[in-house]
């Protein structure tokens, strides 16, 4: 009896073990939320993103992709961007493996031409993704907002190297999740120095895309002309948590113009 049981048990178990990995990956591919693995180098790197999934098609077919090298911007009367981050309440700071991201619970918004966009999250790239006059910067923050039609407006801040600690970044570095999947809670005090309750007119404006798959277009980009500094120690803190550069290469402007 026993040997028959063992035999039938094993004959059931072994095929199950052999097929388990295939089953897991097939089910992952079928999951509606699953995205193919993408990265910043190698076979899944930026030049291959468009081939990793039909959903990532815009990464190779899009004509309005980000980031861009901003040069020869045309002077225009841009509307002021009115920041209201006074009541900003962050949720947490997460190491996604692709970036360091601060998720926002409530309280942050911008207004452009009386159109309101709500701050959803902000995250960091090192080195910068956008360039100005062919120059790269050591760190770039993307503040991702959406309006009630789910249209995106991303505010970019480029950080200059050298100098003192940037006070707004200190609480983030103190709570920095060091490994992929790690996250730490944040309180309102940890993001209060990002409050920018002011109107900003000095910025570069252009149409672009998400800089990560699926590279969706129709994103309104607002790149601040003023560039705060950060210390070398702070930069190393971000880079140590990111583990690798997380910048998509510059994309062609094609027919777009950049205004300022
Ligand atoms: Zn970004």
Short mmCIF file of C-alpha atoms and ligand atoms in Angstrom, two decimals:
data_model
loop_
_atom_site.label_atom_id
_atom_site.label_comp_id
_atom_site.label_asym_id
_atom_site.label_seq_id
_atom_site.Cartn_x
_atom_site.Cartn_y
_atom_site.Cartn_z
CA UNK A 1 0.00 0.00 0.00
CA UNK A 2 2.69 2.35 1.17
CA UNK A 3 4.87 1.93 -1.90
CA UNK A 4 1.89 2.33 -4.21
CA UNK A 5 0.93 5.51 -2.38
CA UNK A 6 4.50 6.83 -2.58
CA UNK A 7 4.71 5.96 -6.25
CA UNK A 8 1.49 7.68 -7.15
CA UNK A 9 2.34 10.62 -4.88
CA UNK A 10 5.72 11.02 -6.58
CA UNK A 11 4.26 10.65 -10.04
CA UNK A 12 1.90 13.47 -9.21
CA UNK A 13 4.52 15.57 -7.48
CA UNK A 14 7.34 15.41 -9.99
CA UNK A 15 5.42 16.68 -13.01
CA UNK A 16 3.98 19.37 -10.74
CA UNK A 17 7.47 20.45 -9.70
CA UNK A 18 8.73 20.36 -13.27
CA UNK A 19 5.87 22.45 -14.59
CA UNK A 20 5.70 24.82 -11.63
CA UNK A 21 8.08 27.47 -13.00
CA UNK A 22 6.37 27.48 -16.40
CA UNK A 23 2.99 27.73 -14.71
CA UNK A 24 4.12 30.67 -12.58
CA UNK A 25 5.51 32.65 -15.47
CA UNK A 26 2.48 31.93 -17.66
CA UNK A 27 0.15 33.11 -14.93
CA UNK A 28 2.30 36.23 -14.43
CA UNK A 29 1.99 37.06 -18.11
CA UNK A 30 -1.77 36.65 -17.96
CA UNK A 31 -2.23 38.83 -14.89
CA UNK A 32 -3.92 42.07 -15.99
CA UNK A 33 -1.60 44.17 -13.78
CA UNK A 34 1.62 42.44 -14.78
CA UNK A 35 4.12 44.46 -16.78
CA UNK A 36 7.05 42.83 -18.52
CA UNK A 37 10.32 43.36 -16.70
CA UNK A 38 12.15 46.40 -18.00
CA UNK A 39 15.38 47.96 -16.87
CA UNK A 40 17.92 50.66 -17.62
CA UNK A 41 20.56 48.39 -19.20
CA UNK A 42 21.04 45.13 -21.09
CA UNK A 43 18.42 43.10 -22.93
CA UNK A 44 15.51 44.89 -21.19
CA UNK A 45 17.14 48.31 -21.44
CA UNK A 46 15.70 51.50 -23.01
CA UNK A 47 16.54 50.63 -26.63
CA UNK A 48 14.47 47.42 -26.25
CA UNK A 49 11.51 48.76 -24.25
CA UNK A 50 9.31 49.04 -27.35
CA UNK A 51 9.82 45.34 -28.13
CA UNK A 52 9.11 43.98 -24.64
CA UNK A 53 5.33 44.27 -24.94
CA UNK A 54 2.72 45.58 -27.41
CA UNK A 55 1.69 47.93 -24.58
CA UNK A 56 5.15 49.52 -24.72
CA UNK A 57 4.85 50.28 -28.44
CA UNK A 58 4.99 54.06 -27.94
CA UNK A 59 8.53 53.68 -26.52
CA UNK A 60 9.71 53.01 -30.09
CA UNK A 61 6.91 54.46 -32.27
CA UNK A 62 6.17 57.68 -30.40
CA UNK A 63 7.18 61.01 -31.93
CA UNK A 64 6.72 63.09 -28.77
CA UNK A 65 8.89 61.17 -26.34
CA UNK A 66 10.70 62.31 -23.21
CA UNK A 67 13.26 63.20 -21.99
CA UNK A 68 14.63 65.88 -24.32
CA UNK A 69 17.66 68.12 -24.61
CA UNK A 70 16.25 71.62 -24.12
CA UNK A 71 18.04 74.12 -26.32
CA UNK A 72 16.90 77.02 -28.51
CA UNK A 73 13.72 77.38 -26.47
CA UNK A 74 11.40 79.98 -27.95
CA UNK A 75 10.26 82.89 -25.80
CA UNK A 76 6.52 82.86 -25.19
CA UNK A 77 4.07 84.33 -22.72
CA UNK A 78 3.63 81.20 -20.65
CA UNK A 79 0.88 81.14 -18.05
CA UNK A 80 2.06 81.10 -14.44
CA UNK A 81 2.15 77.73 -12.74
CA UNK A 82 0.54 78.27 -9.34
CA UNK A 83 1.79 75.80 -6.76
CA UNK A 84 -0.31 74.89 -3.75
CA UNK A 85 1.56 72.31 -1.72
CA UNK A 86 0.70 73.92 1.64
CA UNK A 87 -1.37 71.00 2.93
CA UNK A 88 0.78 68.28 1.40
CA UNK A 89 0.41 64.95 3.20
CA UNK A 90 2.76 62.21 1.95
CA UNK A 91 1.96 58.53 2.29
CA UNK A 92 5.37 56.91 2.09
CA UNK A 93 8.74 56.78 0.36
CA UNK A 94 9.26 53.64 -1.74
CA UNK A 95 12.26 52.07 -3.44
CA UNK A 96 10.56 50.72 -6.59
CA UNK A 97 13.78 49.32 -8.03
CA UNK A 98 13.37 51.83 -10.86
CA UNK A 99 13.26 54.98 -8.71
CA UNK A 100 12.83 56.45 -5.26
CA UNK A 101 9.19 57.52 -5.14
CA UNK A 102 7.21 59.57 -2.62
CA UNK A 103 3.50 58.76 -2.82
CA UNK A 104 1.13 61.57 -1.88
CA UNK A 105 -2.03 61.00 0.14
CA UNK A 106 -3.51 64.49 -0.33
CA UNK A 107 -2.99 68.19 -0.35
CA UNK A 108 -0.77 69.06 -3.31
CA UNK A 109 -1.88 70.71 -6.54
CA UNK A 110 -0.89 73.11 -9.27
CA UNK A 111 -3.01 75.38 -11.43
CA UNK A 112 -2.18 76.32 -15.01
CA UNK A 113 -4.64 78.63 -16.80
CA UNK A 114 -7.14 77.86 -14.02
CA UNK A 115 -6.86 74.15 -14.76
CA UNK A 116 -6.13 72.16 -11.62
CA UNK A 117 -3.77 69.19 -11.51
CA UNK A 118 -3.45 67.10 -8.34
CA UNK A 119 -0.03 65.89 -7.16
CA UNK A 120 0.00 62.07 -7.13
CA UNK A 121 3.65 61.28 -6.47
CA UNK A 122 7.15 62.51 -7.03
CA UNK A 123 10.30 60.55 -7.73
CA UNK A 124 13.94 60.97 -8.61
CA UNK A 125 16.31 60.19 -11.47
CA UNK A 126 20.10 60.22 -11.30
CA UNK A 127 21.63 61.50 -13.47
CA UNK A 128 18.96 63.87 -14.82
CA UNK A 129 16.85 62.73 -17.78
CA UNK A 130 16.12 66.12 -19.36
CA UNK A 131 19.19 68.14 -20.35
CA UNK A 132 19.57 71.87 -20.84
CA UNK A 133 21.87 73.05 -23.64
CA UNK A 134 23.42 69.56 -23.80
CA UNK A 135 24.21 69.63 -20.06
CA UNK A 136 23.13 66.87 -17.71
CA UNK A 137 22.51 67.40 -13.97
CA UNK A 138 23.22 64.93 -11.17
CA UNK A 139 19.62 64.61 -9.94
CA UNK A 140 16.14 65.34 -11.32
CA UNK A 141 12.82 65.25 -9.48
CA UNK A 142 9.55 64.61 -11.33
CA UNK A 143 6.37 65.82 -9.62
CA UNK A 144 3.56 63.90 -11.34
CA UNK A 145 0.12 65.57 -11.38
CA UNK A 146 -3.14 64.65 -13.07
CA UNK A 147 -6.37 66.55 -13.76
CA UNK A 148 -9.93 65.23 -13.67
CA UNK A 149 -9.56 63.99 -17.26
CA UNK A 150 -6.51 61.93 -16.20
CA UNK A 151 -4.21 64.16 -18.26
CA UNK A 152 -0.73 64.40 -16.78
CA UNK A 153 1.42 67.42 -15.98
CA UNK A 154 4.95 66.68 -14.76
CA UNK A 155 6.97 69.38 -13.01
CA UNK A 156 10.71 68.74 -13.28
CA UNK A 157 13.34 70.15 -10.95
CA UNK A 158 16.97 69.77 -11.93
CA UNK A 159 19.45 69.82 -9.04
CA UNK A 160 22.88 71.38 -9.38
CA UNK A 161 25.94 69.67 -7.91
CA UNK A 162 28.07 70.93 -5.08
CA UNK A 163 27.44 73.11 -2.11
CA UNK A 164 25.48 72.63 1.09
CA UNK A 165 22.88 70.03 1.98
CA UNK A 166 19.51 70.80 0.34
CA UNK A 167 17.15 71.20 3.32
CA UNK A 168 14.09 69.78 1.49
CA UNK A 169 15.97 66.55 0.71
CA UNK A 170 17.23 65.89 4.26
CA UNK A 171 14.04 64.19 5.56
CA UNK A 172 13.86 62.01 2.43
CA UNK A 173 17.45 60.83 2.87
CA UNK A 174 16.81 60.16 6.56
CA UNK A 175 13.91 57.84 5.58
CA UNK A 176 15.55 56.46 2.44
CA UNK A 177 14.45 52.86 1.61
CA UNK A 178 17.73 51.27 0.61
CA UNK A 179 16.56 48.16 -1.26
CA UNK A 180 14.00 47.36 -3.95
CA UNK A 181 10.58 46.84 -2.38
CA UNK A 182 11.45 48.69 0.83
CA UNK A 183 9.25 51.57 1.95
CA UNK A 184 9.04 53.91 4.92
CA UNK A 185 6.16 56.04 6.19
CA UNK A 186 6.49 59.79 5.87
CA UNK A 187 4.75 62.55 7.81
CA UNK A 188 3.69 66.00 6.60
CA UNK A 189 6.80 67.45 8.28
CA UNK A 190 8.99 65.36 5.96
CA UNK A 191 7.79 67.15 2.81
CA UNK A 192 6.96 70.61 4.15
CA UNK A 193 10.00 72.20 2.52
CA UNK A 194 8.63 71.24 -0.89
CA UNK A 195 5.82 73.70 -0.29
CA UNK A 196 5.99 76.13 -3.11
CA UNK A 197 3.01 78.36 -2.67
CA UNK A 198 3.96 80.68 -5.40
CA UNK A 199 3.52 81.44 -9.05
CA UNK A 200 6.32 80.37 -11.33
CA UNK A 201 6.70 81.83 -14.80
CA UNK A 202 10.30 80.86 -15.48
CA UNK A 203 10.00 77.40 -16.87
CA UNK A 204 10.42 75.42 -20.08
CA UNK A 205 7.25 73.97 -21.58
CA UNK A 206 6.81 71.17 -24.09
CA UNK A 207 4.68 68.14 -24.86
CA UNK A 208 6.22 64.82 -24.05
CA UNK A 209 5.69 61.38 -22.59
CA UNK A 210 6.28 59.24 -19.55
CA UNK A 211 10.02 58.48 -19.47
CA UNK A 212 9.34 54.88 -18.40
CA UNK A 213 7.29 52.14 -20.11
CA UNK A 214 4.60 52.36 -21.44
CA UNK A 215 6.04 55.79 -22.56
CA UNK A 216 2.50 57.21 -22.86
CA UNK A 217 2.35 60.55 -24.70
CA UNK A 218 0.23 63.64 -24.07
CA UNK A 219 2.17 64.61 -20.95
CA UNK A 220 2.54 68.34 -20.30
CA UNK A 221 6.15 68.96 -19.19
CA UNK A 222 7.09 71.92 -17.02
CA UNK A 223 10.86 72.09 -16.39
CA UNK A 224 11.77 74.71 -13.80
CA UNK A 225 14.48 77.13 -14.86
CA UNK A 226 15.64 77.68 -11.29
CA UNK A 227 17.89 74.85 -10.20
CA UNK A 228 18.46 74.20 -6.49
CA UNK A 229 21.69 72.62 -5.28
CA UNK A 230 22.39 69.48 -3.33
CA UNK A 231 25.51 68.28 -1.53
CA UNK A 232 27.75 65.50 -2.75
CA UNK A 233 26.83 63.48 0.32
CA UNK A 234 23.12 63.77 -0.54
CA UNK A 235 23.70 62.78 -4.14
CA UNK A 236 25.61 59.70 -3.00
CA UNK A 237 22.68 58.87 -0.68
CA UNK A 238 20.26 58.78 -3.63
CA UNK A 239 22.70 56.87 -5.84
CA UNK A 240 23.36 54.27 -3.16
CA UNK A 241 19.62 53.53 -2.85
CA UNK A 242 19.02 53.58 -6.63
CA UNK A 243 21.97 51.17 -7.18
CA UNK A 244 22.24 52.07 -10.90
CA UNK A 245 21.64 55.07 -13.18
CA UNK A 246 17.90 55.40 -13.88
CA UNK A 247 17.77 57.78 -16.82
CA UNK A 248 16.24 57.13 -20.20
CA UNK A 249 18.43 58.49 -23.03
CA UNK A 250 17.49 61.78 -24.73
CA UNK A 251 14.69 61.44 -27.32
CA UNK A 252 14.43 63.40 -30.59
CA UNK A 253 12.31 66.56 -30.49
CA UNK A 254 10.96 65.90 -34.01
CA UNK A 255 8.32 68.53 -34.80
CA UNK A 256 8.04 69.85 -31.24
CA UNK A 257 9.07 73.24 -30.04
CA UNK A 258 10.11 74.10 -26.50
CA UNK A 259 8.83 77.41 -25.15
CA UNK A 260 10.06 79.40 -22.15
ZN1 LIG B 1 10.45 60.37 -13.85
#
